[in-house]
PDB file of C-alpha atoms in Angstrom:
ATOM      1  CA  UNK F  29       0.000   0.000   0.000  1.00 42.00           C
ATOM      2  CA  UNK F  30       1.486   3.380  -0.812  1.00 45.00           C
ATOM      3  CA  UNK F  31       1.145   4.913   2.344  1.00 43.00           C
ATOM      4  CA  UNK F  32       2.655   1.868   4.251  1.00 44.00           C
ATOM      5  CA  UNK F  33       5.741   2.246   1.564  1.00 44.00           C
ATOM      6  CA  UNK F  34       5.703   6.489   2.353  1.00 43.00           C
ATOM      7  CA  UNK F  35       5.853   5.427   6.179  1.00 42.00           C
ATOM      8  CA  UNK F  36       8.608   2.848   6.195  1.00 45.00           C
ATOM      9  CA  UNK F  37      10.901   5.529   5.215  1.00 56.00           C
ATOM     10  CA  UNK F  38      10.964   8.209   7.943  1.00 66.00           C
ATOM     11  CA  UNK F  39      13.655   9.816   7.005  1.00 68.00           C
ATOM     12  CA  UNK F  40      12.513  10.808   3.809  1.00 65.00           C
ATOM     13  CA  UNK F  41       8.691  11.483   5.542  1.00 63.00           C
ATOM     14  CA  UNK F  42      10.659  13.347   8.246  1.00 70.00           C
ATOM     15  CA  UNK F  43      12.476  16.098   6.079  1.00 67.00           C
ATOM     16  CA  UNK F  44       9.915  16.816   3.168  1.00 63.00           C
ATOM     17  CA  UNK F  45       7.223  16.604   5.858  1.00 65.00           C
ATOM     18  CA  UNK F  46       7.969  18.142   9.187  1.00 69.00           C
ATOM     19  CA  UNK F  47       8.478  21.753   8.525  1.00 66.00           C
ATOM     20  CA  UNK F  48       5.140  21.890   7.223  1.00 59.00           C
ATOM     21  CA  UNK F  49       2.980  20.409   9.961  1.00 62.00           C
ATOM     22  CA  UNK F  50       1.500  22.314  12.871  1.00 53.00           C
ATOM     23  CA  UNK F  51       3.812  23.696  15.661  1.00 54.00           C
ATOM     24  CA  UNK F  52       5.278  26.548  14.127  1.00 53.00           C
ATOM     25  CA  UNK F  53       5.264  29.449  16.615  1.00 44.00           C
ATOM     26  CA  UNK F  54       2.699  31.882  15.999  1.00 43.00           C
ATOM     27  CA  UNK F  55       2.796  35.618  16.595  1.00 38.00           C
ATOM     28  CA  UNK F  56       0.618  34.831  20.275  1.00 35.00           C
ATOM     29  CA  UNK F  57       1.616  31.867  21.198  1.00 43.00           C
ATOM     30  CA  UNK F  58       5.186  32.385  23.142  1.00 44.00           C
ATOM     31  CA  UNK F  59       6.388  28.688  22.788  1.00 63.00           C
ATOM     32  CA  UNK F  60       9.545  27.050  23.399  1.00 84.00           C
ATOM     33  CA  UNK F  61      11.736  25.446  19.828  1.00 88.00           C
ATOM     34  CA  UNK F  62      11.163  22.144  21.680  1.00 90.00           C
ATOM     35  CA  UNK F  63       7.589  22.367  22.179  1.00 87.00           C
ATOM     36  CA  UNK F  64       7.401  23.433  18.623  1.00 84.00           C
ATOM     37  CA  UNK F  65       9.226  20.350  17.673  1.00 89.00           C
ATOM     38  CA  UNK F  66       7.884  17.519  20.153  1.00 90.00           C
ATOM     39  CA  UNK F  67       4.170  19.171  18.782  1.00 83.00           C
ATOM     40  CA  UNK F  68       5.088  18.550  14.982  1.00 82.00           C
ATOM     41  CA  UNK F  69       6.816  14.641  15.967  1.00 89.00           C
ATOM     42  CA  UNK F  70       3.168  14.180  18.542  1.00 86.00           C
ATOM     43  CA  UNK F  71       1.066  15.067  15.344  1.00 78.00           C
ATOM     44  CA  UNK F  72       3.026  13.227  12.536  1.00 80.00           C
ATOM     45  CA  UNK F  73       2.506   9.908  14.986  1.00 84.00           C
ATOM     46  CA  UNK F  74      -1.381  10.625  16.163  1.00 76.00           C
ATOM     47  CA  UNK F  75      -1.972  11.100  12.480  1.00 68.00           C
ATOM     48  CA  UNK F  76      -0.642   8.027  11.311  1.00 72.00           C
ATOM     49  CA  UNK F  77       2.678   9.758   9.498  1.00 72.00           C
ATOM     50  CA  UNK F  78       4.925   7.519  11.570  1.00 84.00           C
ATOM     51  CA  UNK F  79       3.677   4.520  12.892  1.00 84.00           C
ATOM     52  CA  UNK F  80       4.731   1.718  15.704  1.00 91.00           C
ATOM     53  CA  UNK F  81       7.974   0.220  15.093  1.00 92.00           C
ATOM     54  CA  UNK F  82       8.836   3.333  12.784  1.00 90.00           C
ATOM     55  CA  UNK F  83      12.735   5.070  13.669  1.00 91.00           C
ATOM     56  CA  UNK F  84      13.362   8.372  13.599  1.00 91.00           C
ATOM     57  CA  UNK F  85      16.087  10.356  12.008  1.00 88.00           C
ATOM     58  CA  UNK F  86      19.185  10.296  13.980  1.00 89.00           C
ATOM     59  CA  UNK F  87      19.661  13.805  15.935  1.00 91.00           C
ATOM     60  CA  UNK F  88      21.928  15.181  13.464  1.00 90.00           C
ATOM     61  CA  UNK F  89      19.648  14.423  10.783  1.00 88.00           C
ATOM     62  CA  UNK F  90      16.749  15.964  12.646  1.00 89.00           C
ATOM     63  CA  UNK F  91      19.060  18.799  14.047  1.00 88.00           C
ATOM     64  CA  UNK F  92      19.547  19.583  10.016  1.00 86.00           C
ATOM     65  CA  UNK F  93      16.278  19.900   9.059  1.00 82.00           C
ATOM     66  CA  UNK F  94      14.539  21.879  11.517  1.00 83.00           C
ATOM     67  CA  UNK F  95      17.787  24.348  11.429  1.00 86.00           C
ATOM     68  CA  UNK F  96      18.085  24.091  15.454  1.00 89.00           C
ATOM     69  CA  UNK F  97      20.842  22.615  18.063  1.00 92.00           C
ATOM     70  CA  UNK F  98      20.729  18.633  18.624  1.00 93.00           C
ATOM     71  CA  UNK F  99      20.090  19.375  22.216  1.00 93.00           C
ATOM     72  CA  UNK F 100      16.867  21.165  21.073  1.00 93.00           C
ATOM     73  CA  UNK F 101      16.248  18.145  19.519  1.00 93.00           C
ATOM     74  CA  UNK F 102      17.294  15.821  22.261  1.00 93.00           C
ATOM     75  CA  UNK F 103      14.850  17.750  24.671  1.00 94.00           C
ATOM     76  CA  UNK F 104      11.754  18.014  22.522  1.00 93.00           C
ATOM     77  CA  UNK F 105      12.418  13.747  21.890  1.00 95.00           C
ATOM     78  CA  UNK F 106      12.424  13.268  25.677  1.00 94.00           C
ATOM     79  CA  UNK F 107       9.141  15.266  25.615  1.00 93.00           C
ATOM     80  CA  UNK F 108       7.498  12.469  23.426  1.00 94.00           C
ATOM     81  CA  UNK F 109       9.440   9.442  25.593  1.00 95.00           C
ATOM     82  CA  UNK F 110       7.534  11.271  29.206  1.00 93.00           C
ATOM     83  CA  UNK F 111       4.462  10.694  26.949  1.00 91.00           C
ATOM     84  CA  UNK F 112       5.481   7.300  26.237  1.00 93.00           C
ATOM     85  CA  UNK F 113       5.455   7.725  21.957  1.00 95.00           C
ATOM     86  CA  UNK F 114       8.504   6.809  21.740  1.00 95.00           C
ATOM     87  CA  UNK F 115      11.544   4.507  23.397  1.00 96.00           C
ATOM     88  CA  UNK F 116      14.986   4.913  23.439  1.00 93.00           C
ATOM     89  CA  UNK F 117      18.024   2.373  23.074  1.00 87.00           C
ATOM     90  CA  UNK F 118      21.164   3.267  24.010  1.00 83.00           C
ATOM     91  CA  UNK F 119      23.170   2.608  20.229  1.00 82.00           C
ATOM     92  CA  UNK F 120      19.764   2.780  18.526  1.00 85.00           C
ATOM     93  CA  UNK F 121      17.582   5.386  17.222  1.00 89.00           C
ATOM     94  CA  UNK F 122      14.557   6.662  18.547  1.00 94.00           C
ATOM     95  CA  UNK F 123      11.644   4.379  17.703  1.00 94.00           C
ATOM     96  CA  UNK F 124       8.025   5.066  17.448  1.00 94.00           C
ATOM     97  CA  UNK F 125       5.993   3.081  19.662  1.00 95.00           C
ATOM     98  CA  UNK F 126       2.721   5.075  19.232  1.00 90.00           C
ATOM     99  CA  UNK F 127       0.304   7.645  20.510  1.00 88.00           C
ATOM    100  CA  UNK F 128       0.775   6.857  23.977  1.00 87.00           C
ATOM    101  CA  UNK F 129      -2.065   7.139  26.776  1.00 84.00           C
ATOM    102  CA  UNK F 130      -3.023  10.828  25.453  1.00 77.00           C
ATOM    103  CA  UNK F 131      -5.353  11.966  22.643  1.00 70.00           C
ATOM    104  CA  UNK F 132      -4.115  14.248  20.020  1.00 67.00           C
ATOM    105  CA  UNK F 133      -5.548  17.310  21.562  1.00 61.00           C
ATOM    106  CA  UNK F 134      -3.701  16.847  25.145  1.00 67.00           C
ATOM    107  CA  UNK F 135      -0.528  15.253  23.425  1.00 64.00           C
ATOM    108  CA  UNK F 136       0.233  18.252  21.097  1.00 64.00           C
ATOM    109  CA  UNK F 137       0.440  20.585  23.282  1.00 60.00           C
ATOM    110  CA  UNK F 138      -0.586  24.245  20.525  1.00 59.00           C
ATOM    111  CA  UNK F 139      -4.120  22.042  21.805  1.00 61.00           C
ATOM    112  CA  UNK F 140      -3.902  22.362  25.078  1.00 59.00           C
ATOM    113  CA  UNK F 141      -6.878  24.896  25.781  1.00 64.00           C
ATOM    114  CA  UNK F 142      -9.165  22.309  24.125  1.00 70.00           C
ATOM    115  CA  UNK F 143      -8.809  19.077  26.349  1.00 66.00           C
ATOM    116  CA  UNK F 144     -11.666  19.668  28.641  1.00 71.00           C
ATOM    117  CA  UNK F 145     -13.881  20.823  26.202  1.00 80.00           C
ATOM    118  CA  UNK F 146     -16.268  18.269  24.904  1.00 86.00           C
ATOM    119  CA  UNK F 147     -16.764  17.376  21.438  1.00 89.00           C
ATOM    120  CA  UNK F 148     -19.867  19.114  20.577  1.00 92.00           C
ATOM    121  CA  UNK F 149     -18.572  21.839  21.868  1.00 90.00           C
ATOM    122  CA  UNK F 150     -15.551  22.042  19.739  1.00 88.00           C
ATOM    123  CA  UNK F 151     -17.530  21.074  16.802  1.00 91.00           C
ATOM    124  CA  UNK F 152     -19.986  23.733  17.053  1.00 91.00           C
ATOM    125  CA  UNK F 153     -17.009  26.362  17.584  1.00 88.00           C
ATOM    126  CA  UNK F 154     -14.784  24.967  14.769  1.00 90.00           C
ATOM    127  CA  UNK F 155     -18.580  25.344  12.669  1.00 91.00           C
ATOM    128  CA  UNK F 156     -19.013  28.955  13.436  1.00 89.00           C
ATOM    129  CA  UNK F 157     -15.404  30.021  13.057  1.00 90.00           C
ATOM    130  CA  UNK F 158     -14.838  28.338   9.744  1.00 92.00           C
ATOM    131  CA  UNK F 159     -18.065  29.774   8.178  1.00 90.00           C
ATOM    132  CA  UNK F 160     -16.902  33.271   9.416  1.00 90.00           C
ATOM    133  CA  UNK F 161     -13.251  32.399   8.190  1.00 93.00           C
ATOM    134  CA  UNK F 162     -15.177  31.061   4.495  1.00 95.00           C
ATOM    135  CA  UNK F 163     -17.379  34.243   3.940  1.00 94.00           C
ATOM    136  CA  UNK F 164     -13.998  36.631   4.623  1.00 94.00           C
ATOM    137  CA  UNK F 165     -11.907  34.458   2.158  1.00 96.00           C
ATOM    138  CA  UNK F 166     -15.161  34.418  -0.279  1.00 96.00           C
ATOM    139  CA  UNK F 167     -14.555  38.225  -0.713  1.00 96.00           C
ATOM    140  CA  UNK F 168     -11.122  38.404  -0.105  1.00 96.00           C
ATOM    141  CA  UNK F 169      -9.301  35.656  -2.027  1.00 97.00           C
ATOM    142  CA  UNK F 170      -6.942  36.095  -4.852  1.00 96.00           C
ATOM    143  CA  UNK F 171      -7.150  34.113  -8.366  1.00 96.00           C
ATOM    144  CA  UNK F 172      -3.721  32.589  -7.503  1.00 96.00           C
ATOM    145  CA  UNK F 173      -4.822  31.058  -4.325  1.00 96.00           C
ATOM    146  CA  UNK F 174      -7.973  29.771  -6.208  1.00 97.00           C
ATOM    147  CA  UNK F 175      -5.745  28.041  -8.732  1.00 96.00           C
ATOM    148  CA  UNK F 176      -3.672  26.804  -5.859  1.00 95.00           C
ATOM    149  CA  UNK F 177      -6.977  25.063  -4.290  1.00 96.00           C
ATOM    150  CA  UNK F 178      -7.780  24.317  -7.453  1.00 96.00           C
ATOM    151  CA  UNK F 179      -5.000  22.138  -7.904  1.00 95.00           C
ATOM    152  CA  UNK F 180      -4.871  20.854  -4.555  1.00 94.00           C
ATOM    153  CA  UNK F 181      -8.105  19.406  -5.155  1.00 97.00           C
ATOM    154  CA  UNK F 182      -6.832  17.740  -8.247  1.00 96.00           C
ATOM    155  CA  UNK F 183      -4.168  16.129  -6.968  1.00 95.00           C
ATOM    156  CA  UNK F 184      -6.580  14.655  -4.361  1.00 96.00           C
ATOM    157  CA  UNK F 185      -8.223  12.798  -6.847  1.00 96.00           C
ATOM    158  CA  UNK F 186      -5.548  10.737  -7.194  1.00 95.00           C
ATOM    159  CA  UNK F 187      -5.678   9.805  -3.364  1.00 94.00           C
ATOM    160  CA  UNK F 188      -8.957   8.107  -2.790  1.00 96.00           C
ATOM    161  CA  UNK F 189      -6.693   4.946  -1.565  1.00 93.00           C
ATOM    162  CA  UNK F 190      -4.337   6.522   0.271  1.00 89.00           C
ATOM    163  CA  UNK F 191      -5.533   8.437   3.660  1.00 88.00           C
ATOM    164  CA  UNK F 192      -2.038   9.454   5.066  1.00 80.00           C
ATOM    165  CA  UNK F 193      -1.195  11.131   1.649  1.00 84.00           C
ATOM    166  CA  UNK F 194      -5.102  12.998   1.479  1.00 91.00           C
ATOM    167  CA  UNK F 195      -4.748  13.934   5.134  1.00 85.00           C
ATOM    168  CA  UNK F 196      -1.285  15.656   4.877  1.00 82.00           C
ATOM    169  CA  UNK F 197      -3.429  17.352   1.829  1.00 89.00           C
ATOM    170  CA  UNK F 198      -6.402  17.760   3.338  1.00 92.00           C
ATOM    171  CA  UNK F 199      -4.711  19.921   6.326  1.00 86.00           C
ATOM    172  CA  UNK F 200      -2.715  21.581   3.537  1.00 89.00           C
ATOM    173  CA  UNK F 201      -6.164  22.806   1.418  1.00 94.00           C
ATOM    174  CA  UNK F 202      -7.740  23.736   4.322  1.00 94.00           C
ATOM    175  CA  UNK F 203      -4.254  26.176   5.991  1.00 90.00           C
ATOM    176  CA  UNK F 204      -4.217  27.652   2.748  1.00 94.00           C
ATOM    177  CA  UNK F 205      -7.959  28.363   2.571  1.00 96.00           C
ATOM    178  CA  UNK F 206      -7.916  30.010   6.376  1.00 95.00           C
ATOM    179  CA  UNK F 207      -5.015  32.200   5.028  1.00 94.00           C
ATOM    180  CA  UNK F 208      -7.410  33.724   1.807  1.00 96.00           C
ATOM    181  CA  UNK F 209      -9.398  35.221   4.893  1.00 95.00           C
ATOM    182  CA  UNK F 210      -6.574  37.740   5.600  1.00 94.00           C
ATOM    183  CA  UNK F 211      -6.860  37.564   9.005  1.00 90.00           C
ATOM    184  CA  UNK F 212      -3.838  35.802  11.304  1.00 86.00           C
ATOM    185  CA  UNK F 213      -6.303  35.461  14.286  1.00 80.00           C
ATOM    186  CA  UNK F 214      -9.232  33.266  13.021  1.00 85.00           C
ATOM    187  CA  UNK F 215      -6.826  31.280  10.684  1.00 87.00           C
ATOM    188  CA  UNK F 216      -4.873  30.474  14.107  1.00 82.00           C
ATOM    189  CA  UNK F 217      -8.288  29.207  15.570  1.00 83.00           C
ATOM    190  CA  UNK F 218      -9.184  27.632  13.133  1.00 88.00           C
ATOM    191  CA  UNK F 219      -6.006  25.769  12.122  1.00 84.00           C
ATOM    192  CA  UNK F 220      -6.693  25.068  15.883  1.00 82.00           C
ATOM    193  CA  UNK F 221      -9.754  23.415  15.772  1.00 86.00           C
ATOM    194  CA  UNK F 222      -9.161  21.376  12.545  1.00 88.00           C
ATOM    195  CA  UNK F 223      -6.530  19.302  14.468  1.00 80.00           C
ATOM    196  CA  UNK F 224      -8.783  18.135  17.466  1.00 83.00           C
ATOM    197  CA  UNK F 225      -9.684  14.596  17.428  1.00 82.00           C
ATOM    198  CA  UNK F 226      -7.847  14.224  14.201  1.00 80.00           C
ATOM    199  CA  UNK F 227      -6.862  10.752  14.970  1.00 79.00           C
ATOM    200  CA  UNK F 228     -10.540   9.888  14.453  1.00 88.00           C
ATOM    201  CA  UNK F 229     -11.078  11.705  11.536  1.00 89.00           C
ATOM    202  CA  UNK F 230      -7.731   9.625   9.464  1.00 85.00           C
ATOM    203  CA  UNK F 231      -9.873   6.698  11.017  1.00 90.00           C
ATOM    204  CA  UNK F 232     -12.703   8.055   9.508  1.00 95.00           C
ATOM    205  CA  UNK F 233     -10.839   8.496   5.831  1.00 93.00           C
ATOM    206  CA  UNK F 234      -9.747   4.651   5.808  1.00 93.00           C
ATOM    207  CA  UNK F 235     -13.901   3.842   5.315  1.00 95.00           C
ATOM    208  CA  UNK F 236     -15.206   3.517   1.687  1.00 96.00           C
ATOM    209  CA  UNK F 237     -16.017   6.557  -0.210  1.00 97.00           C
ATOM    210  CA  UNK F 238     -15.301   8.878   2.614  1.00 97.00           C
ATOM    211  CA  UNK F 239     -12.059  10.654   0.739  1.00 97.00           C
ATOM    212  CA  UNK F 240     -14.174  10.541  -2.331  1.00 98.00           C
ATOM    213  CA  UNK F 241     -16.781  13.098  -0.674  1.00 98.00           C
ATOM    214  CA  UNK F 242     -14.660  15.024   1.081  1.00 98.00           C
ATOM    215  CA  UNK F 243     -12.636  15.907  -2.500  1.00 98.00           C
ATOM    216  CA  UNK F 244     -16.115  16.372  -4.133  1.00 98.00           C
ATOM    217  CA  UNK F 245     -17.229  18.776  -1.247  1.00 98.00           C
ATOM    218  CA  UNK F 246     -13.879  21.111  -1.566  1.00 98.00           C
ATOM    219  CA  UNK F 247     -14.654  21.363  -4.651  1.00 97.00           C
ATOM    220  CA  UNK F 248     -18.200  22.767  -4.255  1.00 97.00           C
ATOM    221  CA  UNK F 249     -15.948  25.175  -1.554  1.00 97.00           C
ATOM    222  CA  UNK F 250     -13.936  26.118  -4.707  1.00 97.00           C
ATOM    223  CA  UNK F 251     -16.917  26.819  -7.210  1.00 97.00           C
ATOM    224  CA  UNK F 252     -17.939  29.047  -4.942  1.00 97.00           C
ATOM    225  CA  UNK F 253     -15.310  31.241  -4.200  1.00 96.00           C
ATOM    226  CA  UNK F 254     -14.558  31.140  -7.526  1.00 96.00           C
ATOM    227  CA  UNK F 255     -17.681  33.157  -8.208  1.00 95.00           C
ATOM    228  CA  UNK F 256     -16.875  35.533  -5.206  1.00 94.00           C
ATOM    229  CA  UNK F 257     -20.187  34.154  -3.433  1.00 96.00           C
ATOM    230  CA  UNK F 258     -20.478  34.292  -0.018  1.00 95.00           C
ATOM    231  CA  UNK F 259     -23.634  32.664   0.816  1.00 96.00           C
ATOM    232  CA  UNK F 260     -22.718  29.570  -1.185  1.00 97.00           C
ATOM    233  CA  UNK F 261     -19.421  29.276  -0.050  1.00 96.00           C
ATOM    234  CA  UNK F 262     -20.819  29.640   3.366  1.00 95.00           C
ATOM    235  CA  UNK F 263     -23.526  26.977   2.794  1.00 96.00           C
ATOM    236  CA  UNK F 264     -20.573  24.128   1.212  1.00 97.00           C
ATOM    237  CA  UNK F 265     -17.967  24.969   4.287  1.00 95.00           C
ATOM    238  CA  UNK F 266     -21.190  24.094   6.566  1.00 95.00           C
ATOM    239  CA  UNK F 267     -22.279  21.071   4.556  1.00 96.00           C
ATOM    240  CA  UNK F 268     -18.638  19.947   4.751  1.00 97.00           C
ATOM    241  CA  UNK F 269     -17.958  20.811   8.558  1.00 96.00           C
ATOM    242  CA  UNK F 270     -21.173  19.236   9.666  1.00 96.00           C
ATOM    243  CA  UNK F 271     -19.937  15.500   7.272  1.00 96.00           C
ATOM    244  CA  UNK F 272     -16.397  15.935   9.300  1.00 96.00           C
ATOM    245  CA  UNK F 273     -18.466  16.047  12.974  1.00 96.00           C
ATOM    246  CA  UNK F 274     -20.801  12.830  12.113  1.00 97.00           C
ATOM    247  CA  UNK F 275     -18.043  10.589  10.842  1.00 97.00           C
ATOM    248  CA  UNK F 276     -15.233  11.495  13.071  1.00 95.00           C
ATOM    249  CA  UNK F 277     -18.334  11.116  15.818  1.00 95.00           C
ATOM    250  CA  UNK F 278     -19.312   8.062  14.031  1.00 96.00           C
ATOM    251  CA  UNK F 279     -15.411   6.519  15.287  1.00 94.00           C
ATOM    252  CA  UNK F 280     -15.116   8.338  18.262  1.00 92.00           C
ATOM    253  CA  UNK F 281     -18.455   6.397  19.669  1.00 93.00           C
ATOM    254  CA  UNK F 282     -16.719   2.659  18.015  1.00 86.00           C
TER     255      UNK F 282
END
């Protein structure tokens, strides 16, 4: 299975991957460089990125990549071994033994202000957020971020089979689509509440059909904005929000 193959090469997944997950700091958030690290390792493992048994890049390698000291690296890895994610071997490298006790939301730690809030609550948050966020980037986006979507979407097509590739995708689409609304401070809540429970939704991709719709509903997203209409961009983000609540609900309750 292609994903399997993209997996059994961390390395590789590591550096063309990493620096574009979540855990960046933001202009608010006053983080440490190893939170910001041990948040982007915690979210490539909860989302299925790298997987049990999985090494990591040695420290050097890691080190090189993010641009930071190996002891930067060395503390934001002993970060992920308190949440037991990962075990280390003295002569070995670091190896993945999963998401640990935690879900996503209390293990990346950008989430933090969400782990005693309930489900429906997030959902209906992340549902009135993301329809403001959609009706600003409805009048506000640019025809090059349109194409951009455009061919996001495209390229998703060819990922119906493969849920680790249309999730790194998926999260891509979406970032980008936050940013057309011009403004830092909803895209940061958003971005926000698109990665709670996301362990359930990448279950939720692996049933039949269910990357199939969510590609045909970003593109009703992009029709839309292509014709600068609010209320219709407004009503697909809803329509699309409210399919991501039942199914990831749908594994949260199996």
């Amino acid at each position: 299975m292609p994903a399997r193959a993209k997996a059994s090469r961390p390395a590789e997944v590591v550096a063309h991957i990493l620096p574009r997950l979540p855990g960046e700091q933001s202009g608010i958030s006053k983080r440490t460089i190893r939170d910001q690290i041990s948040d982007k390792l915690a979210y490539m493992i909860h989302s299925g990125l790298l997987r049990p048994g999985d090494d990591l890049p040695s420290e050097r390698e890691l080190a090189s990549t993010l641009q930071v000291s190996r002891e930067t690296v060395r503390s934001a890895i002993s970060v992920l071994l308190a949440r037991r994610m990962v075990e280390i071997n003295q002569g070995a490298r670091t190896r993945i033994l999963g998401t640990g006790p935690f879900p996503m939301h209390e293990a990346v730690s950008t989430l933090g202000s969400l782990r005693d809030r309930s489900f429906d609550e997030v959902s209906e948050a992340r549902s009135a957020i993301e329809v403001q966020v959609i009706r600003l980037a409805a009048q506000r986006i640019r025809a090059a971020e349109v194409k951009r979507l455009d061919k996001l979407v495209h390229e998703q097509e060819s990922m119906l089979d493969d849920p680790v590739r249309f999730q790194i995708s998926d999260r891509e689409f979406h970032t980008l689509l936050y940013g057309t609304s011009r403004n830092p401070l909803l895209v940061d809540v958003a971005s926000d509440f698109y990665d709670y429970a996301l362990e359930y939704r990448r279950r939720a991709l692996q049933r039949p059909g269910a990357i199939a719709r969510s590609v045909s509903e970003h593109r009703g997203i992009i029709a839309a904005l292509k014709k600068k209409d609010p209320d219709a961009a407004v009503a697909a983000a809803r329509a699309h929000v409210e399919q991501i609540r039942k199914t990831t609900l749908r594994e949260m309750r199996r």
